[in-house]
Amino acid sequence: MAPPSRYHDNNGAPAQNVVVPAEEETEAPPPQCENRLDHNEFRRQGYQVIDFIADYYARMGNYPVHPSVTPGFLHRQLPDHAPSRPEPHAFAAALQDVRDLILPGLTHWQSPRHFAHFPASSSTVGALGEALIAGINVVPFTWAASPAATELEMVVVDWLGKALHLPSNLLFCGGGGGTLLGTSCEAILCTVVAARDRKLADVAGSKGIGDLVVYCSDQTHFAFHKAARIAGIRRENCRSITTHHGDMFALSPAELDAAMRADVDAGLVPLFVCATMGTTQTGAVDPVRELCAVAAAHGAWVHVDAAYAGSALVCPEFGHVIDGAEAVDSFSMNAHKWLLANTDCCALWVARPAVLVAALGTEQEYILKDASAAGHDVVDYKDWSVTLTRRFRALKLWLVLRCYGVEGLRDHVRAHVRMAAAFEGMVRDDARFEVVVTRWFSLVCFRLRSPESLGGEKVANELNRRLLEEVNKGTDGGSRAPYMSSAMVGGVYILRCAIGSTLTEERHVREAWKVVQDRAVSLLRKMEFIACKEVAK
């Protein structure tokens, strides 16, 4: 990397070495404007980028999944200001810095040994689709702004909805409709705002926003609480209902009903229920049909957040997990998590698009109007989300669906589910460990049992905290270690093994389990040795 002082003038000489005597100062000619979209230069640099990424994929297994760095490590290696002029061969030099400075400091989400979070699935088609989106760079906020982009989005969300076996009333072909956003956070916010405005219109004159109450479980992603606050819901009006191990941490319809009745008795207004398909901590599935029945009695909006596990619906064998979904008001999932679409690509469907548009729509400025759209009921996607500027995400998802096909996506999901089932079997076959919650998809939640001689349940959580640290260090200082994460549910500390990387193979899963076993043996021996020394005292 160039040192902080290595910035250059127009001729490539270091700027600080250029001295112009005062008597020789002359008026500089106006700078020539370079072509920043030169097709030949794009081709040359594009080949460099493709080669770089291909090499990265090929060598992915050589990187530690999680870096051993301390805060400020990169800041100390980069200049404190941008160059005034580019250095010679600036693009190639910058790529070298990516390789030498940035890659070693990243958590490699595409690593075959990344089991910590839900996947951020990548594919060659998804990545190249992103390149197409960036290269074409249209802004399809209205139909007129890019007609083909809007219409492709309408087509592709119906394609995806059918592939996921969603109820027809959520699709354009059935009277509903969908859009592509960046994340589930946006989807939840948009639907809370739509529900808020609809409810306030219904109770106008008698209730205000301060009386509205939203509901979720204690396993619901914190994005819901954030969206509710942004939408103006009071913090104290966000009900987080406790879940229990006996229900596998799913939201209880009976407890939801009790909470709603109590709020109505207190003069409050139930507004919104966020059900989850595949919670972040354990992959729990809330009972959609029963929750919809409870919410319907109060006219509350029901949204299903299926950010992670929604992709599994591409497999018919998982269809039962959203029984009753024909009664929901909205449904969202992240195709970038498990359907090879690359970040970012969240699909949101609503049963009544007019309600969403009423809350988020804007008065159409004259400049946005197009004579060819007059008399037609066109979709202007600026009215379906918070932002006006938006990306042409439909192109990427369309390519993924075309190039891999629905069956190809099923194969992708099923392969990870099989690997997770195999890992779960390994855990169950080792009496020192236990599977803590029922596995629904490709997330296995497990822990090491604490021997009674070491304190049993009293020290189990601390034992597993230390085990996770040891697992992520691996047996070789981290270069080949798996990367897992943890959760605390029902007072129990668990390890999470979330399988979903595009590059993960069965051997990586077996190797990860071997590391877990080896680290457990080493940890238990250390603790037993310490315990023996304490007794000896």
Coordinates of C-alpha atoms in Angstrom, one line a residue:
M1 CA 0.0 0.0 0.0
A2 CA 1.2 3.5 -0.7
P3 CA 2.3 5.4 2.5
P4 CA 0.2 8.4 3.6
S5 CA 2.4 10.9 1.8
R6 CA 2.5 9.2 -1.5
Y7 CA 0.1 11.3 -3.5
H8 CA 0.9 12.5 -7.0
D9 CA 0.4 15.4 -9.4
N10 CA -0.9 15.0 -12.9
N11 CA 2.4 13.6 -14.1
G12 CA 2.7 11.0 -11.4
A13 CA 5.4 12.8 -9.4
P14 CA 5.0 13.1 -5.6
A15 CA 3.0 16.3 -5.0
Q16 CA 5.2 17.4 -2.1
N17 CA 8.3 17.4 -4.4
V18 CA 6.8 19.8 -6.9
V19 CA 7.9 23.4 -6.3
V20 CA 6.8 26.2 -8.6
P21 CA 8.8 29.4 -8.2
A22 CA 6.4 32.3 -7.6
E23 CA 7.8 34.3 -10.5
E24 CA 7.0 31.5 -12.9
E25 CA 3.4 31.0 -11.9
T26 CA 1.1 31.0 -14.8
E27 CA -2.6 30.3 -15.2
A28 CA -3.1 26.6 -15.5
P29 CA -5.1 25.3 -18.5
P30 CA -8.5 24.0 -17.7
P31 CA -8.3 20.3 -16.8
Q32 CA -9.6 17.9 -19.4
C33 CA -12.6 15.8 -18.3
E34 CA -11.8 12.2 -18.5
N35 CA -14.3 9.6 -19.7
R36 CA -15.3 7.8 -16.5
L37 CA -17.3 5.3 -18.4
D38 CA -14.8 4.4 -21.0
H39 CA -15.8 0.9 -22.3
N40 CA -12.2 -0.2 -23.0
E41 CA -11.0 0.8 -19.5
F42 CA -14.0 -0.9 -18.0
R43 CA -13.2 -4.1 -19.8
R44 CA -9.6 -4.0 -18.7
Q45 CA -10.4 -3.3 -15.1
G46 CA -13.3 -5.6 -15.1
Y47 CA -11.1 -8.6 -16.0
Q48 CA -8.9 -7.7 -13.0
V49 CA -11.9 -7.7 -10.7
I50 CA -13.3 -11.0 -12.0
D51 CA -9.9 -12.6 -11.7
F52 CA -9.5 -11.2 -8.2
I53 CA -12.9 -12.5 -7.0
A54 CA -12.4 -15.9 -8.7
D55 CA -9.0 -16.3 -6.9
Y56 CA -10.8 -15.3 -3.6
Y57 CA -13.3 -18.0 -4.0
A58 CA -10.6 -20.5 -4.9
R59 CA -8.6 -19.7 -1.9
M60 CA -11.5 -19.1 0.5
G61 CA -10.6 -22.2 2.6
N62 CA -7.1 -20.7 3.4
Y63 CA -8.5 -17.7 5.3
P64 CA -9.4 -17.8 9.0
V65 CA -13.2 -17.4 9.0
H66 CA -13.0 -14.7 11.7
P67 CA -9.9 -12.3 11.9
S68 CA -7.7 -11.9 14.9
V69 CA -7.5 -8.1 14.8
T70 CA -8.0 -5.3 17.3
P71 CA -10.0 -2.1 16.8
G72 CA -8.2 0.5 14.7
F73 CA -6.0 -2.0 12.9
L74 CA -6.9 -0.8 9.5
H75 CA -7.1 2.9 10.3
R76 CA -3.4 2.7 11.4
Q77 CA -2.4 1.3 8.0
L78 CA -4.3 3.8 5.7
P79 CA -3.6 7.4 5.0
D80 CA -5.6 9.9 7.0
H81 CA -6.8 11.7 3.8
A82 CA -7.7 10.8 0.3
P83 CA -5.2 11.4 -2.5
S84 CA -5.5 14.7 -4.5
R85 CA -4.5 12.9 -7.6
P86 CA -4.4 9.1 -8.4
E87 CA -1.2 7.3 -8.1
P88 CA 0.1 5.4 -11.2
H89 CA -1.8 2.2 -11.8
A90 CA -4.1 3.3 -9.0
F91 CA -6.7 0.5 -9.6
A92 CA -4.2 -2.3 -9.5
A93 CA -2.6 -0.8 -6.4
A94 CA -6.0 -0.5 -4.7
L95 CA -6.8 -4.2 -5.5
Q96 CA -3.4 -5.1 -4.0
D97 CA -4.4 -3.3 -0.8
V98 CA -7.7 -5.1 -0.8
R99 CA -5.8 -8.4 -0.9
D100 CA -3.1 -7.5 1.6
L101 CA -4.9 -5.2 4.1
I102 CA -8.7 -5.7 3.8
L103 CA -9.2 -9.4 3.2
P104 CA -7.2 -10.4 6.3
G105 CA -9.4 -8.2 8.4
L106 CA -12.8 -9.5 7.2
T107 CA -15.1 -12.2 8.5
H108 CA -15.4 -14.4 5.5
W109 CA -19.2 -15.0 5.2
Q110 CA -18.7 -17.2 2.1
S111 CA -16.3 -19.5 3.9
P112 CA -17.3 -23.1 3.9
R113 CA -16.5 -23.1 7.7
H114 CA -18.8 -20.2 8.5
F115 CA -21.5 -21.6 10.8
A116 CA -22.0 -18.6 13.1
H117 CA -24.8 -16.6 11.5
F118 CA -27.5 -17.4 9.0
P119 CA -26.0 -17.5 5.5
A120 CA -25.4 -14.6 3.1
S121 CA -25.5 -16.9 0.2
S122 CA -23.5 -16.1 -2.9
S123 CA -23.4 -17.6 -6.4
T124 CA -21.6 -16.8 -9.6
V125 CA -24.9 -15.7 -11.2
G126 CA -25.9 -13.7 -8.2
A127 CA -22.6 -11.8 -8.2
L128 CA -22.6 -11.2 -11.9
G129 CA -26.2 -10.1 -11.6
E130 CA -25.0 -7.5 -9.1
A131 CA -22.4 -6.4 -11.7
L132 CA -25.1 -6.0 -14.3
I133 CA -27.2 -3.9 -11.9
A134 CA -24.3 -1.7 -11.1
G135 CA -23.2 -1.3 -14.7
I136 CA -26.7 -0.5 -16.1
N137 CA -27.4 1.6 -13.0
V138 CA -31.1 2.6 -13.6
V139 CA -33.3 4.0 -10.8
P140 CA -36.7 2.3 -11.2
F141 CA -38.7 4.4 -8.6
T142 CA -41.6 4.8 -11.0
W143 CA -42.8 2.8 -14.0
A144 CA -41.9 5.7 -16.3
A145 CA -38.4 6.0 -14.9
S146 CA -37.6 2.4 -16.1
P147 CA -40.6 0.5 -17.4
A148 CA -38.9 -2.8 -18.0
A149 CA -37.4 -2.7 -14.5
T150 CA -40.7 -2.2 -12.9
E151 CA -42.4 -4.9 -14.9
L152 CA -39.6 -7.4 -14.4
E153 CA -39.9 -6.8 -10.7
M154 CA -43.6 -7.6 -10.8
V155 CA -43.0 -10.7 -12.8
V156 CA -40.1 -12.0 -10.6
V157 CA -41.9 -11.5 -7.3
D158 CA -44.8 -13.6 -8.6
W159 CA -42.3 -16.2 -9.9
L160 CA -40.6 -16.4 -6.5
G161 CA -43.9 -16.4 -4.6
K162 CA -45.1 -19.4 -6.7
A163 CA -41.8 -21.1 -6.2
L164 CA -42.2 -20.7 -2.4
H165 CA -45.8 -22.0 -2.6
L166 CA -47.2 -18.7 -1.1
P167 CA -51.0 -18.2 -1.0
S168 CA -52.1 -16.7 -4.3
N169 CA -53.7 -13.7 -2.5
L170 CA -50.2 -12.4 -1.8
L171 CA -49.3 -12.4 -5.5
F172 CA -50.1 -9.9 -8.2
C173 CA -51.9 -12.7 -10.1
G174 CA -54.2 -13.1 -7.1
G175 CA -54.9 -9.5 -6.2
G176 CA -52.0 -8.9 -3.9
G177 CA -48.5 -8.0 -4.9
G178 CA -44.8 -7.9 -4.0
T179 CA -41.6 -5.8 -4.2
L180 CA -37.9 -6.2 -3.7
L181 CA -36.3 -4.3 -0.9
G182 CA -32.9 -4.3 0.8
T183 CA -33.6 -6.1 4.0
S184 CA -36.3 -7.5 6.3
C185 CA -35.8 -4.4 8.5
E186 CA -37.3 -2.3 5.6
A187 CA -40.1 -4.8 5.0
I188 CA -41.1 -4.8 8.7
L189 CA -41.0 -1.0 8.9
C190 CA -43.1 -0.5 5.7
T191 CA -45.8 -2.9 7.0
V192 CA -45.9 -1.4 10.5
V193 CA -46.4 2.0 8.9
A194 CA -49.2 0.7 6.6
A195 CA -50.9 -1.0 9.6
R196 CA -50.6 2.1 11.7
D197 CA -52.2 4.4 9.1
R198 CA -55.0 1.9 8.4
K199 CA -55.8 1.6 12.1
L200 CA -55.7 5.3 12.8
A201 CA -58.1 5.8 10.0
D202 CA -60.4 3.3 11.5
V203 CA -60.3 4.7 15.0
A204 CA -60.0 8.4 14.1
G205 CA -61.4 10.8 16.6
S206 CA -61.3 8.3 19.5
K207 CA -57.7 7.0 19.7
G208 CA -54.2 8.3 18.8
I209 CA -50.9 6.7 17.9
G210 CA -50.1 6.6 21.6
D211 CA -52.8 3.9 22.1
L212 CA -51.4 1.5 19.5
V213 CA -49.8 -1.7 20.7
V214 CA -47.6 -4.2 18.7
Y215 CA -46.8 -7.8 19.6
C216 CA -44.0 -10.3 19.1
S217 CA -42.2 -13.0 21.0
D218 CA -39.0 -12.6 23.0
Q219 CA -37.4 -14.5 20.1
T220 CA -38.4 -11.9 17.4
H221 CA -35.6 -10.1 15.8
F222 CA -34.8 -6.7 17.3
A223 CA -35.4 -5.2 13.9
F224 CA -39.1 -5.3 14.8
H225 CA -38.7 -3.2 17.9
K226 CA -36.6 -0.7 15.9
A227 CA -39.2 -0.5 13.2
A228 CA -42.0 0.0 15.7
R229 CA -40.1 2.9 17.3
I230 CA -39.4 4.5 14.0
A231 CA -43.1 4.3 13.2
G232 CA -43.9 6.1 16.3
I233 CA -45.1 3.3 18.6
R234 CA -44.2 3.9 22.2
R235 CA -41.5 1.7 23.7
E236 CA -43.8 0.7 26.5
N237 CA -46.4 -0.4 23.9
C238 CA -44.2 -3.1 22.3
R239 CA -45.2 -6.4 23.9
S240 CA -42.5 -9.0 23.9
I241 CA -44.2 -12.3 24.9
T242 CA -42.1 -14.8 26.8
T243 CA -41.6 -18.1 25.0
H244 CA -40.8 -21.5 26.6
H245 CA -38.7 -24.5 25.9
G246 CA -41.8 -26.7 26.0
D247 CA -43.1 -24.9 23.0
M248 CA -39.7 -24.9 21.3
F249 CA -39.7 -21.1 21.8
A250 CA -42.6 -20.4 19.5
L251 CA -45.0 -17.6 20.2
S252 CA -48.0 -18.9 22.1
P253 CA -51.5 -18.0 20.6
A254 CA -53.0 -18.3 24.1
E255 CA -50.5 -15.9 25.6
L256 CA -50.9 -13.5 22.7
D257 CA -54.7 -13.6 23.2
A258 CA -54.3 -12.8 26.9
A259 CA -52.0 -9.9 26.2
M260 CA -54.4 -8.4 23.6
R261 CA -57.4 -8.8 25.8
A262 CA -55.6 -7.1 28.7
D263 CA -54.6 -4.2 26.4
V264 CA -58.2 -3.7 25.2
D265 CA -59.4 -3.7 28.8
A266 CA -56.9 -1.0 29.5
G267 CA -58.2 1.1 26.6
L268 CA -55.4 0.4 24.2
V269 CA -55.6 -0.7 20.6
P270 CA -53.9 -3.9 19.3
L271 CA -52.2 -3.0 16.0
F272 CA -49.7 -5.5 14.7
V273 CA -48.4 -9.0 15.3
C274 CA -45.0 -10.1 14.0
A275 CA -44.8 -13.9 13.6
T276 CA -41.5 -15.5 12.7
M277 CA -40.7 -18.4 10.6
G278 CA -37.1 -19.4 11.7
T279 CA -36.2 -17.2 14.6
T280 CA -32.6 -15.9 14.8
Q281 CA -31.6 -17.7 18.0
T282 CA -33.1 -21.2 17.5
G283 CA -34.9 -21.3 14.2
A284 CA -38.3 -21.5 16.0
V285 CA -41.5 -21.4 13.9
D286 CA -44.5 -19.5 15.2
P287 CA -48.0 -21.0 14.5
V288 CA -49.3 -18.8 11.8
R289 CA -52.9 -20.0 11.5
E290 CA -53.6 -19.8 15.3
L291 CA -51.9 -16.4 15.6
C292 CA -54.0 -15.0 12.7
A293 CA -57.2 -16.2 14.4
V294 CA -56.2 -14.3 17.6
A295 CA -55.3 -11.2 15.7
A296 CA -58.4 -11.2 13.6
A297 CA -60.6 -10.7 16.6
H298 CA -58.9 -7.3 17.1
G299 CA -58.4 -6.3 13.5
A300 CA -54.6 -6.5 14.0
W301 CA -52.2 -6.8 11.1
V302 CA -50.2 -10.0 10.9
H303 CA -46.8 -10.0 9.3
V304 CA -44.7 -13.1 8.8
D305 CA -40.9 -12.5 9.1
A306 CA -39.4 -15.4 7.3
A307 CA -36.0 -13.7 6.6
Y308 CA -33.9 -16.9 7.0
A309 CA -36.2 -19.9 6.6
G310 CA -38.6 -18.5 4.0
S311 CA -36.2 -19.9 1.4
A312 CA -36.9 -23.4 2.7
L313 CA -40.5 -23.0 1.3
V314 CA -39.1 -23.7 -2.1
C315 CA -39.1 -27.4 -0.9
P316 CA -42.7 -28.7 -0.7
E317 CA -41.9 -30.7 2.4
F318 CA -41.6 -27.5 4.4
G319 CA -45.0 -26.1 3.2
H320 CA -46.8 -27.0 6.4
V321 CA -44.8 -24.5 8.5
I322 CA -46.9 -21.6 7.1
D323 CA -50.3 -23.3 7.3
G324 CA -52.8 -20.5 7.5
A325 CA -50.7 -18.0 5.6
E326 CA -53.7 -17.1 3.4
A327 CA -54.9 -15.0 6.4
V328 CA -51.7 -12.9 6.9
D329 CA -51.5 -9.3 5.7
S330 CA -47.8 -9.5 4.7
F331 CA -44.9 -11.9 4.3
S332 CA -41.2 -11.2 3.8
M333 CA -38.1 -13.3 3.2
N334 CA -34.5 -12.7 2.3
A335 CA -33.5 -14.4 -1.0
H336 CA -29.9 -13.2 -0.3
K337 CA -29.8 -15.5 2.8
W338 CA -30.3 -18.9 1.3
L339 CA -31.5 -18.6 -2.3
L340 CA -28.2 -17.6 -3.9
A341 CA -29.2 -14.0 -4.8
N342 CA -26.4 -12.2 -3.0
T343 CA -26.9 -9.3 -0.6
D344 CA -29.2 -7.4 -0.8
C345 CA -32.5 -8.9 -1.9
C346 CA -35.5 -9.0 0.5
A347 CA -38.9 -9.9 -1.0
L348 CA -42.1 -8.5 0.6
W349 CA -45.6 -9.5 -0.4
V350 CA -48.8 -7.8 0.8
A351 CA -52.4 -9.0 0.5
R352 CA -53.7 -5.4 0.0
P353 CA -51.2 -3.3 -1.9
A354 CA -53.5 -0.3 -1.8
V355 CA -53.0 -0.1 2.0
L356 CA -49.2 0.0 1.6
V357 CA -49.5 2.7 -1.1
A358 CA -51.9 4.8 1.0
A359 CA -49.3 4.9 3.7
L360 CA -46.1 5.3 1.7
G361 CA -47.2 6.9 -1.5
T362 CA -46.3 10.4 -2.6
E363 CA -48.2 12.8 -4.8
Q364 CA -46.8 12.3 -8.3
E365 CA -44.7 15.3 -9.4
Y366 CA -45.3 16.5 -13.0
I367 CA -41.7 15.6 -13.9
L368 CA -42.4 11.9 -13.0
K369 CA -45.5 11.6 -15.2
D370 CA -45.4 9.8 -18.5
A371 CA -48.1 10.1 -21.2
S372 CA -47.7 6.5 -22.2
A373 CA -48.8 5.5 -18.6
A374 CA -52.0 7.5 -18.7
G375 CA -55.1 5.4 -18.3
H376 CA -53.1 2.4 -17.1
D377 CA -53.0 1.1 -13.5
V378 CA -49.2 1.1 -13.3
V379 CA -47.1 0.2 -10.3
D380 CA -44.8 3.0 -9.1
Y381 CA -42.5 1.2 -6.6
K382 CA -41.5 4.4 -4.9
D383 CA -44.9 4.1 -3.2
W384 CA -44.1 0.6 -1.8
S385 CA -41.1 1.5 0.3
V386 CA -39.5 4.1 2.4
T387 CA -36.9 5.1 -0.2
L388 CA -37.4 6.8 -3.6
T389 CA -34.1 5.9 -5.1
R390 CA -33.9 2.1 -5.4
R391 CA -31.9 -0.6 -7.1
F392 CA -32.8 -2.9 -10.0
R393 CA -32.7 -5.9 -7.8
A394 CA -35.2 -7.8 -10.0
L395 CA -32.5 -8.3 -12.6
K396 CA -30.3 -10.3 -10.2
L397 CA -33.2 -12.4 -8.9
W398 CA -34.5 -13.0 -12.4
L399 CA -31.1 -14.3 -13.4
V400 CA -30.8 -16.6 -10.4
L401 CA -34.2 -18.1 -11.1
R402 CA -33.5 -18.6 -14.8
C403 CA -30.0 -20.0 -14.4
Y404 CA -30.6 -22.3 -11.4
G405 CA -34.2 -23.0 -11.8
V406 CA -36.6 -23.9 -9.0
E407 CA -35.3 -27.4 -8.8
G408 CA -31.7 -26.2 -8.5
L409 CA -32.7 -24.0 -5.6
R410 CA -34.4 -26.9 -3.9
D411 CA -31.3 -29.0 -4.3
H412 CA -29.2 -26.2 -2.8
V413 CA -31.5 -25.9 0.3
R414 CA -31.9 -29.6 0.7
A415 CA -28.2 -30.2 0.7
H416 CA -27.7 -27.9 3.7
V417 CA -30.7 -29.4 5.5
R418 CA -29.1 -32.9 5.0
M419 CA -25.8 -31.6 6.4
A420 CA -27.5 -30.1 9.4
A421 CA -29.3 -33.4 10.0
A422 CA -26.0 -35.2 9.9
F423 CA -24.4 -32.7 12.3
E424 CA -27.4 -33.1 14.6
G425 CA -27.0 -36.9 14.5
M426 CA -23.3 -36.6 15.4
V427 CA -24.3 -34.5 18.5
R428 CA -26.9 -36.9 19.6
D429 CA -24.5 -39.9 19.2
D430 CA -22.1 -38.3 21.7
A431 CA -23.5 -38.6 25.2
R432 CA -21.4 -35.7 26.4
F433 CA -23.6 -33.3 24.3
E434 CA -27.3 -32.6 23.8
V435 CA -29.4 -31.0 21.1
V436 CA -31.3 -28.2 23.0
V437 CA -34.2 -27.5 20.6
T438 CA -35.9 -29.2 17.7
R439 CA -34.1 -28.6 14.4
W440 CA -36.5 -27.2 11.8
F441 CA -34.1 -26.3 8.9
S442 CA -30.3 -26.1 8.8
L443 CA -29.6 -24.6 12.2
V444 CA -28.5 -27.0 15.0
C445 CA -28.6 -25.7 18.6
F446 CA -26.5 -27.8 21.0
R447 CA -24.4 -27.7 24.1
L448 CA -21.9 -29.7 26.1
R449 CA -23.3 -31.3 29.2
S450 CA -21.5 -30.3 32.4
P451 CA -20.4 -33.3 34.5
E452 CA -21.7 -33.3 38.0
S453 CA -18.1 -33.5 39.2
L454 CA -17.6 -30.1 37.7
G455 CA -20.7 -28.5 39.0
G456 CA -23.4 -29.8 36.7
E457 CA -26.0 -27.2 35.6
K458 CA -24.6 -24.5 37.8
V459 CA -21.5 -24.2 35.6
A460 CA -23.0 -25.4 32.3
N461 CA -23.4 -22.0 30.8
E462 CA -19.8 -20.9 31.6
L463 CA -18.5 -24.2 30.3
N464 CA -20.2 -23.7 27.0
R465 CA -19.0 -20.1 26.7
R466 CA -15.5 -21.4 27.1
L467 CA -16.1 -24.2 24.6
L468 CA -17.3 -21.7 21.9
E469 CA -14.1 -19.7 22.4
E470 CA -12.0 -22.8 22.1
V471 CA -13.9 -24.0 19.0
N472 CA -13.5 -20.7 17.2
K473 CA -9.8 -20.7 17.9
G474 CA -9.5 -24.2 16.5
T475 CA -6.6 -26.5 16.9
D476 CA -4.1 -24.6 14.8
G477 CA -4.5 -21.0 15.9
G478 CA -7.6 -20.4 13.9
S479 CA -6.6 -20.8 10.3
R480 CA -8.7 -23.9 9.8
A481 CA -11.1 -23.3 12.7
P482 CA -14.9 -23.4 12.2
Y483 CA -16.7 -20.2 13.2
M484 CA -19.9 -20.7 15.3
S485 CA -22.0 -18.4 17.5
S486 CA -24.1 -18.7 20.6
A487 CA -27.5 -17.8 22.0
M488 CA -29.1 -17.6 25.4
V489 CA -32.6 -19.0 25.5
G490 CA -34.6 -19.9 28.5
G491 CA -31.5 -19.2 30.6
V492 CA -29.5 -21.8 28.7
Y493 CA -26.4 -20.9 26.8
I494 CA -26.2 -22.8 23.5
L495 CA -23.9 -23.1 20.6
R496 CA -25.4 -22.5 17.1
C497 CA -24.2 -24.3 14.0
A498 CA -25.9 -22.7 11.1
I499 CA -25.1 -24.4 7.8
G500 CA -25.8 -22.5 4.7
S501 CA -22.6 -21.3 2.9
T502 CA -22.6 -22.1 -0.8
L503 CA -19.2 -23.6 -0.5
T504 CA -19.9 -25.8 2.5
E505 CA -19.5 -29.6 1.9
E506 CA -20.1 -32.5 4.1
R507 CA -16.4 -32.8 4.9
H508 CA -16.5 -29.2 6.4
V509 CA -19.3 -30.3 8.7
R510 CA -17.5 -33.4 9.8
E511 CA -14.3 -31.4 10.4
A512 CA -16.2 -28.8 12.4
W513 CA -17.7 -31.5 14.7
K514 CA -14.2 -33.1 15.2
V515 CA -13.0 -29.7 16.3
V516 CA -15.9 -29.4 18.8
Q517 CA -15.2 -32.8 20.2
D518 CA -11.4 -32.2 20.5
R519 CA -11.9 -28.8 22.2
A520 CA -14.5 -30.3 24.6
V521 CA -12.1 -33.1 25.6
S522 CA -9.3 -30.5 26.1
L523 CA -11.5 -28.2 28.1
L524 CA -12.9 -30.9 30.3
R525 CA -9.4 -32.1 31.1
K526 CA -8.3 -28.7 32.1
M527 CA -11.3 -28.1 34.3
E528 CA -10.9 -31.5 36.0
F529 CA -7.3 -30.8 36.6
I530 CA -8.1 -27.5 38.2
A531 CA -10.9 -29.2 40.3
C532 CA -8.5 -31.8 41.5
K533 CA -6.0 -29.2 42.6
E534 CA -8.7 -27.4 44.5
V535 CA -9.7 -30.6 46.3
A536 CA -6.0 -31.3 47.1
K537 CA -5.7 -28.0 48.8

